[in-house]
PDB file of C-alpha atoms in Angstrom:
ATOM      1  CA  UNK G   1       0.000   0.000   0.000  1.00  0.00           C
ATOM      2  CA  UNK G   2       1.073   3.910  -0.605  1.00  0.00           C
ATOM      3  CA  UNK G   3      -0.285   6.983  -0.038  1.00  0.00           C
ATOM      4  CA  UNK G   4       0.903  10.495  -1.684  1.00  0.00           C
ATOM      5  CA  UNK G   5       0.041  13.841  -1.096  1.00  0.00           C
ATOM      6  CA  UNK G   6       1.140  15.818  -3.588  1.00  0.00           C
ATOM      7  CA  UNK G   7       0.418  20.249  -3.457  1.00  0.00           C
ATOM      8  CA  UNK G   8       0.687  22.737  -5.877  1.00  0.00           C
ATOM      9  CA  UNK G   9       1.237  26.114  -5.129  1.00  0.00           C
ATOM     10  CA  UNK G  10       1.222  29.097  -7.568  1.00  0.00           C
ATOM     11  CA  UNK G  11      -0.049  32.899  -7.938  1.00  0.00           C
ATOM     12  CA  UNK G  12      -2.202  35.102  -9.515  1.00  0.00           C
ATOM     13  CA  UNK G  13      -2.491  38.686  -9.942  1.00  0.00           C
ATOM     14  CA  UNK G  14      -4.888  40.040  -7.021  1.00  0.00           C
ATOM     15  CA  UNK G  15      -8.478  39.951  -7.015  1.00  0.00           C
ATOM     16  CA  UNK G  16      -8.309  37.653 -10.319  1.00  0.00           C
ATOM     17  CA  UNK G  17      -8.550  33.972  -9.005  1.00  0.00           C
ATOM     18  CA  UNK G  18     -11.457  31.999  -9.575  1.00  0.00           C
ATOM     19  CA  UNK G  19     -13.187  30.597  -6.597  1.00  0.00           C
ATOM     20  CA  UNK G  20     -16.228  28.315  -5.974  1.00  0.00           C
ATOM     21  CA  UNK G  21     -18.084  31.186  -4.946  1.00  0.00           C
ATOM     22  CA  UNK G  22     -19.641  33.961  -7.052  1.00  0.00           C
ATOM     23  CA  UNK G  23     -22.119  32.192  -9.170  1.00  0.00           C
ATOM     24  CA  UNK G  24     -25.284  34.280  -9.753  1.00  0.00           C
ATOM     25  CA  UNK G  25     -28.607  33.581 -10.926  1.00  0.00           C
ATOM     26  CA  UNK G  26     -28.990  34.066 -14.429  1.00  0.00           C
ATOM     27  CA  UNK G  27     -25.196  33.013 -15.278  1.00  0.00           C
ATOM     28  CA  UNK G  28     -24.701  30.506 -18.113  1.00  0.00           C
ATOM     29  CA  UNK G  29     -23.236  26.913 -16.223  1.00  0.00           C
ATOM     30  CA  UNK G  30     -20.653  26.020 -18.797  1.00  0.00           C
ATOM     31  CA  UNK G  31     -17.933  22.756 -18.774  1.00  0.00           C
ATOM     32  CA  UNK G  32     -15.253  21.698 -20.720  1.00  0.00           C
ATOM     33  CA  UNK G  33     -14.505  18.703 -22.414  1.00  0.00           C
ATOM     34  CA  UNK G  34     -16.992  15.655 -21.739  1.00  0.00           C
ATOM     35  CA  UNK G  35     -17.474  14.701 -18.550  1.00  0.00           C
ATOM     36  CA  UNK G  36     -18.313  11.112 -17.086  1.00  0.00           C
ATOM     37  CA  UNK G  37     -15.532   9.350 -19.241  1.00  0.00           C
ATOM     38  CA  UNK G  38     -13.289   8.820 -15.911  1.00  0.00           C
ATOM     39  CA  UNK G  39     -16.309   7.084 -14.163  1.00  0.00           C
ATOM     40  CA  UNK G  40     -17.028   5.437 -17.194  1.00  0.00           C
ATOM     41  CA  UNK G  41     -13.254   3.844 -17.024  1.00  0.00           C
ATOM     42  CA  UNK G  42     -13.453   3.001 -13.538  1.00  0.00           C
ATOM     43  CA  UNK G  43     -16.857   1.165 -13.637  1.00  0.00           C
ATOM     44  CA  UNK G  44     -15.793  -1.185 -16.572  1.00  0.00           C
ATOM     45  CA  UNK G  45     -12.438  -1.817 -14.939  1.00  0.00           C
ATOM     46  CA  UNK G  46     -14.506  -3.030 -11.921  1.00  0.00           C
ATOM     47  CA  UNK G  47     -16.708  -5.231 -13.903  1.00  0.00           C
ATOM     48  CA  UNK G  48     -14.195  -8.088 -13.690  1.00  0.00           C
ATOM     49  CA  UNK G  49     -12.532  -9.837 -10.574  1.00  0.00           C
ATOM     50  CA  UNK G  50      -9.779  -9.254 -10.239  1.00  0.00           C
ATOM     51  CA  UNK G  51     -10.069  -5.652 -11.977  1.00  0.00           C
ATOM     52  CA  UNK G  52      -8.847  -5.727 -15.902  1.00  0.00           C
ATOM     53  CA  UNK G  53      -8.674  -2.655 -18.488  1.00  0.00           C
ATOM     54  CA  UNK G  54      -8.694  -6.001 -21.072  1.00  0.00           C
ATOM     55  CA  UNK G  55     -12.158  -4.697 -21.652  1.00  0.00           C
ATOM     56  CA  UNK G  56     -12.096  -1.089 -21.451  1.00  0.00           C
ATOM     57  CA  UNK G  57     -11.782   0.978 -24.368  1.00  0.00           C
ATOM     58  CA  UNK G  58      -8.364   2.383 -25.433  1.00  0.00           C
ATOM     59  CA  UNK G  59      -9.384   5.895 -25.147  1.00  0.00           C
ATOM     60  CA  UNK G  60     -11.595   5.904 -22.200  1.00  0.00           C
ATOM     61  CA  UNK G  61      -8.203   4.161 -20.499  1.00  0.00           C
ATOM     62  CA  UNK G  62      -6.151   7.165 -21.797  1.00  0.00           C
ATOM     63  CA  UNK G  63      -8.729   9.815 -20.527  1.00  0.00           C
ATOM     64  CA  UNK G  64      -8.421   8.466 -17.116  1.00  0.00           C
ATOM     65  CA  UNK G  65      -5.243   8.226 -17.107  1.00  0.00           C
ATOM     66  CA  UNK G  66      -3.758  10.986 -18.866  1.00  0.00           C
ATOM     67  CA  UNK G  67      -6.382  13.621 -18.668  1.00  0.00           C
ATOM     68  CA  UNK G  68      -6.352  16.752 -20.763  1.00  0.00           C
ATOM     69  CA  UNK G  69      -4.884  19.996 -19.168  1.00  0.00           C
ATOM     70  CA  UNK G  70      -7.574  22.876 -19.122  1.00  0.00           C
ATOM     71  CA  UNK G  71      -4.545  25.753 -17.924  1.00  0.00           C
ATOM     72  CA  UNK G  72      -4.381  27.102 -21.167  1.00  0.00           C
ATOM     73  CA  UNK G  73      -7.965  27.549 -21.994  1.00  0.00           C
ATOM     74  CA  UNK G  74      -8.793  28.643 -18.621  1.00  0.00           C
ATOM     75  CA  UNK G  75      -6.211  31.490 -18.735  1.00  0.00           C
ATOM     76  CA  UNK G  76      -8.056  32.527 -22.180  1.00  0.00           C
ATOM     77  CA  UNK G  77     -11.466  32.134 -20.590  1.00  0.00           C
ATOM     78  CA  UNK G  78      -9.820  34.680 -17.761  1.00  0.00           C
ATOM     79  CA  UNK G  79      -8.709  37.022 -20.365  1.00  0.00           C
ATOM     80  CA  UNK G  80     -12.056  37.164 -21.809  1.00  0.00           C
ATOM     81  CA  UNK G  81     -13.752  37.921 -19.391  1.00  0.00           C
ATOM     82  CA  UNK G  82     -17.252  37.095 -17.194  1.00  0.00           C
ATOM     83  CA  UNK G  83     -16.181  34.235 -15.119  1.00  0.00           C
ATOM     84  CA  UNK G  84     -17.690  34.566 -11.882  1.00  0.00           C
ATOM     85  CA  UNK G  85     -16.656  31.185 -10.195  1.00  0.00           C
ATOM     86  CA  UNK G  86     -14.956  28.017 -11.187  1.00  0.00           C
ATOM     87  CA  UNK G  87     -14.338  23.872  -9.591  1.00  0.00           C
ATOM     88  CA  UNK G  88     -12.615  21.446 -11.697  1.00  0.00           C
ATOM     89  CA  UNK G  89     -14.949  18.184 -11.891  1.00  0.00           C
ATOM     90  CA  UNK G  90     -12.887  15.805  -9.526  1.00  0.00           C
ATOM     91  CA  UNK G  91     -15.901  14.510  -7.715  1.00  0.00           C
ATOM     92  CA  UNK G  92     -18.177  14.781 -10.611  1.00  0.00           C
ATOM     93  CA  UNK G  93     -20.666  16.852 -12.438  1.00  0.00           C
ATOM     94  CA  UNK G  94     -23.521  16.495  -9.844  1.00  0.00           C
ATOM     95  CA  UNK G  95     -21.142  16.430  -6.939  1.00  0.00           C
ATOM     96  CA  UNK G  96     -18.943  19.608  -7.676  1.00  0.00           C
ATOM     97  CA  UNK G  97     -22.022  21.909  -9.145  1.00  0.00           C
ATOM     98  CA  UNK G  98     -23.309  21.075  -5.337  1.00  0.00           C
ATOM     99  CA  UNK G  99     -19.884  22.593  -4.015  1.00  0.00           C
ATOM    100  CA  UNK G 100     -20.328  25.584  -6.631  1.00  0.00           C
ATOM    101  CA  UNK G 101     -24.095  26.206  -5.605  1.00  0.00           C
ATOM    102  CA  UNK G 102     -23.600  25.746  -1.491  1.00  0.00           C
ATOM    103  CA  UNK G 103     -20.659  28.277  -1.558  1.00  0.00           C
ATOM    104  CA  UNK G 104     -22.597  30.540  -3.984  1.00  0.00           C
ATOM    105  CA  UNK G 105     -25.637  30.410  -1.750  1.00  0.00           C
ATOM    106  CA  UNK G 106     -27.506  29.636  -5.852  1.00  0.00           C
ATOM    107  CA  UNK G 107     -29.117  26.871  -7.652  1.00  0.00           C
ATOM    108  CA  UNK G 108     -28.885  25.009 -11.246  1.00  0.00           C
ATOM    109  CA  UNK G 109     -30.800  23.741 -13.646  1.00  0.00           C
ATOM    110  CA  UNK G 110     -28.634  20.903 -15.981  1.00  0.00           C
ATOM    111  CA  UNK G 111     -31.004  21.277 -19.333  1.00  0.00           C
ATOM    112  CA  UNK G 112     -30.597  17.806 -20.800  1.00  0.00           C
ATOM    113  CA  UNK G 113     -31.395  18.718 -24.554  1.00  0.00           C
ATOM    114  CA  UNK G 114     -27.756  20.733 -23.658  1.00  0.00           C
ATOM    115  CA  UNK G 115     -25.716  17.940 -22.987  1.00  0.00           C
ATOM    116  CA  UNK G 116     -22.632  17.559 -25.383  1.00  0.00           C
ATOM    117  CA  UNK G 117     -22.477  14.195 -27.383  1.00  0.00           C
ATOM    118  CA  UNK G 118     -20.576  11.725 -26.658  1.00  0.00           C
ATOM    119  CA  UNK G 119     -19.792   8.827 -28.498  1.00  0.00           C
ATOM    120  CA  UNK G 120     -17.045   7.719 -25.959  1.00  0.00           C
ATOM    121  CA  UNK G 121     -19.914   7.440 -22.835  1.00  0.00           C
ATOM    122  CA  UNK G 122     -22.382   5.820 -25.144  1.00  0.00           C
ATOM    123  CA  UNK G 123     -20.258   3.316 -26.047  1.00  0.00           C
ATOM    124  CA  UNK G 124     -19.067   2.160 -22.720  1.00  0.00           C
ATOM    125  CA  UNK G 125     -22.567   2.294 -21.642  1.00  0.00           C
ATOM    126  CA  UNK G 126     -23.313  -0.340 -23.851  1.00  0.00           C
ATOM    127  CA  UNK G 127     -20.064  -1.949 -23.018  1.00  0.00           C
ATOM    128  CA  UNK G 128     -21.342  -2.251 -19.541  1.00  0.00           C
ATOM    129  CA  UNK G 129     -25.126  -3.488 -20.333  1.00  0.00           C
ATOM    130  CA  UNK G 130     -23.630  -6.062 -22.495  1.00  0.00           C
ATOM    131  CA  UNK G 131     -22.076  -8.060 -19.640  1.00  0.00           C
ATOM    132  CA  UNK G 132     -24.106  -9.732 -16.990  1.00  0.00           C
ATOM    133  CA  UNK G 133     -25.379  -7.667 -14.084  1.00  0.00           C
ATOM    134  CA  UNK G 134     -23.106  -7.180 -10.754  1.00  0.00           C
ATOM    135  CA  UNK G 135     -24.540  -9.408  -8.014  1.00  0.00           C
ATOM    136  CA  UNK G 136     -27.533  -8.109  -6.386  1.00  0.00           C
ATOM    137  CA  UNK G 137     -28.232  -5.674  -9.456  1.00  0.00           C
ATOM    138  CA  UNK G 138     -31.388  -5.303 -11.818  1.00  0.00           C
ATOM    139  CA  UNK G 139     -29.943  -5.333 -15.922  1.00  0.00           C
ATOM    140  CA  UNK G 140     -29.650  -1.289 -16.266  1.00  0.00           C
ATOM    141  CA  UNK G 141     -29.975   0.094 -20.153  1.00  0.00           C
ATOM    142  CA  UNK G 142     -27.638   1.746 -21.928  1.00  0.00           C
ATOM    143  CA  UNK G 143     -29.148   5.104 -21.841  1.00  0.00           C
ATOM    144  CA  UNK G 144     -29.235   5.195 -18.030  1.00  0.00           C
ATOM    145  CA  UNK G 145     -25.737   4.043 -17.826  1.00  0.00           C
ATOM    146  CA  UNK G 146     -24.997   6.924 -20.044  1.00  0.00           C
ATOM    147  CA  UNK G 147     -26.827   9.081 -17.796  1.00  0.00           C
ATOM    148  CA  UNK G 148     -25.298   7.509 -14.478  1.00  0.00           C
ATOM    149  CA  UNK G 149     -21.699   7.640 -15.700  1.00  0.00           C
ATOM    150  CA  UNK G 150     -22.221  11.700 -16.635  1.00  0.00           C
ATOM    151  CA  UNK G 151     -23.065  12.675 -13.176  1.00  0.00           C
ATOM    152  CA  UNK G 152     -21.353  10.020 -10.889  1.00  0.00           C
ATOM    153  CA  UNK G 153     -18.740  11.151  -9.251  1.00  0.00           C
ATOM    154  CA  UNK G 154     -15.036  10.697 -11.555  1.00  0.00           C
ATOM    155  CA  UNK G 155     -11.453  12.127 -11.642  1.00  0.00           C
ATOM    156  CA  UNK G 156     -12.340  13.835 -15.548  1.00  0.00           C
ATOM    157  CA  UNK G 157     -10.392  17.454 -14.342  1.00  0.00           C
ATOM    158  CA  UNK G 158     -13.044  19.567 -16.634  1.00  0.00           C
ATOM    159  CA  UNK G 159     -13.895  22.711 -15.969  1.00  0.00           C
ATOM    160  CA  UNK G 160     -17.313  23.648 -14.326  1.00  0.00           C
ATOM    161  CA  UNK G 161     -17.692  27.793 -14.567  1.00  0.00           C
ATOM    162  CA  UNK G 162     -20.532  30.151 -14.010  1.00  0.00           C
ATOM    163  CA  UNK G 163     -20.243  32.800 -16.802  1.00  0.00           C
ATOM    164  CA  UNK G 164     -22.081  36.221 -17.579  1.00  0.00           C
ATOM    165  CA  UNK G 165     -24.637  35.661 -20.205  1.00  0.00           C
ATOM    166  CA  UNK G 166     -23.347  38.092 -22.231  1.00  0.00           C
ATOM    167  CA  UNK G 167     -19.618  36.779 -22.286  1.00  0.00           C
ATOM    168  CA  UNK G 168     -20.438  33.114 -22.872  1.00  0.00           C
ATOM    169  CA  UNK G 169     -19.590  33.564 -26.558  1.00  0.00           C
ATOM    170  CA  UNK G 170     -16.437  35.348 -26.147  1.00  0.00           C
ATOM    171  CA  UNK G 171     -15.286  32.602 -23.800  1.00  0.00           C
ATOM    172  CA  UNK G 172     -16.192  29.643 -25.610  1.00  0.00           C
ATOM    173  CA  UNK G 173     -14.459  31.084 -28.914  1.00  0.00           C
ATOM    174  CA  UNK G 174     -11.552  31.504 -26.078  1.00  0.00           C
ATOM    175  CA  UNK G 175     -11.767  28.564 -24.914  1.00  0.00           C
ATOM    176  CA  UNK G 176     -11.848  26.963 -28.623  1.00  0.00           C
ATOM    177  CA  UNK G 177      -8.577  29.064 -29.756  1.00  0.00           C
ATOM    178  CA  UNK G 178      -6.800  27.203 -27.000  1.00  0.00           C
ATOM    179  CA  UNK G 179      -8.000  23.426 -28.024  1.00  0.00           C
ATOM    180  CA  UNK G 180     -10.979  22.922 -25.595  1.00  0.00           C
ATOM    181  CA  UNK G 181     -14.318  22.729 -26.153  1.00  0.00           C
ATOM    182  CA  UNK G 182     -16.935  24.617 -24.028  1.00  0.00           C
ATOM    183  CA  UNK G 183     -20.227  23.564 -23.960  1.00  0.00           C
ATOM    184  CA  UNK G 184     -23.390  25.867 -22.276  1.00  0.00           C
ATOM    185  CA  UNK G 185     -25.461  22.755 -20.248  1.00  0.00           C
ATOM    186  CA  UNK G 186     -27.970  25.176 -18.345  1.00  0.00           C
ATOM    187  CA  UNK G 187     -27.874  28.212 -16.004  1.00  0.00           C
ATOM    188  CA  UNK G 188     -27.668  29.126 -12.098  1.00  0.00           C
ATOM    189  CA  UNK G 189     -31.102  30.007 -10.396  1.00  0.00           C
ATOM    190  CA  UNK G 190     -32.093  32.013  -7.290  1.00  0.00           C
ATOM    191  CA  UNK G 191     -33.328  28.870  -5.878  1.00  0.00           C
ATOM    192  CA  UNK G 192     -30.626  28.226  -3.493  1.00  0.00           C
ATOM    193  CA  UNK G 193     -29.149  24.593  -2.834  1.00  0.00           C
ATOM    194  CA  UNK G 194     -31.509  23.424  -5.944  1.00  0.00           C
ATOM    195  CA  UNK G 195     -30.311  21.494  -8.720  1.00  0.00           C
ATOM    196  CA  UNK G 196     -33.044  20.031 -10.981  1.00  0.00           C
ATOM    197  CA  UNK G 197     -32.141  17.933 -14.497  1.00  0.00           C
ATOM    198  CA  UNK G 198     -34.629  19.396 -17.268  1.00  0.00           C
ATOM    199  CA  UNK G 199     -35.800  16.745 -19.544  1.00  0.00           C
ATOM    200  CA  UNK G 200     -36.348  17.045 -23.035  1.00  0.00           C
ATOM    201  CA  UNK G 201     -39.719  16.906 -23.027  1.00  0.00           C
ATOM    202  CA  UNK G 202     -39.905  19.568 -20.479  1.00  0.00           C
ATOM    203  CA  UNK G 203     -40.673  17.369 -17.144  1.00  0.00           C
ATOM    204  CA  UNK G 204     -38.146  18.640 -14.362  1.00  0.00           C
ATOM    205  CA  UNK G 205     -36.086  15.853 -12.259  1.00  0.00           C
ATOM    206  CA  UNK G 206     -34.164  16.366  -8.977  1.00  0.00           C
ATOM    207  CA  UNK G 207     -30.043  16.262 -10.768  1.00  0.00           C
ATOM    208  CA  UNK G 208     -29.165  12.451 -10.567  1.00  0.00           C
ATOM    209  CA  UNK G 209     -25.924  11.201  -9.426  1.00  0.00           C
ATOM    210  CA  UNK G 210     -23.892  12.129  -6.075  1.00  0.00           C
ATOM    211  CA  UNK G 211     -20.385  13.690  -5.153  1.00  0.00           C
ATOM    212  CA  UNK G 212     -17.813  11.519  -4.293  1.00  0.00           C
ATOM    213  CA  UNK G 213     -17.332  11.645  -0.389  1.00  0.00           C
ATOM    214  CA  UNK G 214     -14.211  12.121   0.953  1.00  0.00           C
ATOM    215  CA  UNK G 215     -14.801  11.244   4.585  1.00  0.00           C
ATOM    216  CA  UNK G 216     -17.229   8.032   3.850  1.00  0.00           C
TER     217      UNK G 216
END
């Protein structure tokens, strides 16, 4: 057995850090990149006994393990302007937009119809309905694997930002000058500690999906 601990420690000109804090309602909630791939990885590794990435897809392995580095774009994003608060998605998409909207004191909606594509997550989904069950578990479809593996908590290092409605554009052609995609998946709402999945059709959902917990 090890254990590491491993901290970084760097600067930035006063008053221009991002922080959880500083979402407000009405702000665009923006990420980068596709989340969900790392707990995609990490389920399908478990799926055997003794864990195996045998069956795990090349490039989910590599997204895990190698994930991309969002400095660059989020140094554009900063020079563009309208950022009002930033987490990096270590304990997933449901889990940090929690942290965002409890220090923030705001809510979300996630607008599912806004959700990037993502061949990658689809097709470890059905990589993972494919086998037989875990023990003790009904047969789950692809589509809410998909859905489960986009929320549940995952080491994908994207970027989760609240950003002025009328800057989203400018920082997503930032954002896209600097190699990373930035996709707008709903907006913060005055409805504090409230974070509701919008269906397609309209019906409204509590978010799915959990934070990882550090002290469980």
């Amino acid at each position: 057995p090890a254990w590491f601990s491993v901290t970084l420690i760097g600067d930035v000109a006063r008053g221009a850090h991002w922080t959880r804090a500083g979402a407000r309602a009405g702000d665009v909630l923006a990420v980068t990149g596709h989340p969900g791939r790392a707990a995609a990885m990490v389920a399908l590794a478990h799926r055997t006994d003794p864990p195996s990435l045998a069956h795990v897809p090349l490039a989910l392995v590599e997204s895990f393990g190698n994930p991309a580095c969002r400095v660059r774009a989020a140094a554009a994003m900063a020079k563009a302007g309208g950022v009002n608060a930033a987490i990096d998605l270590s304990d997933g998409l449901a889990g940090d937009l929690a942290h965002v909207c409890a220090a923030s004191g705001v809510g979300a909606v996630v607008l599912e119809r806004s959700l990037p594509e993502d061949p990658m997550l689809a097709l470890a989904a059905r990589e993972w309905a494919a086998l037989p069950p875990p023990e003790g578990e009904a047969p789950a479809t692809p589509e809410a694997l998909f859905e489960r593996f986009r929320f549940a908590p995952g080491d994908d290092y994207e970027l989760l930002l609240a950003i002025e409605p009328g800057r989203f554009d400018a920082c997503a052609e930032a954002a896209r000058e600097a190699g990373t995609p930035l996709f707008r998946i709903g907006q913060f709402t005055p409805a504090a500690g409230s974070l509701v999945l919008q269906r397609a059709g309209g019906e409204e959902v509590p978010l799915p999906g959990r934070g990882y917990d550090h002290f469980g």
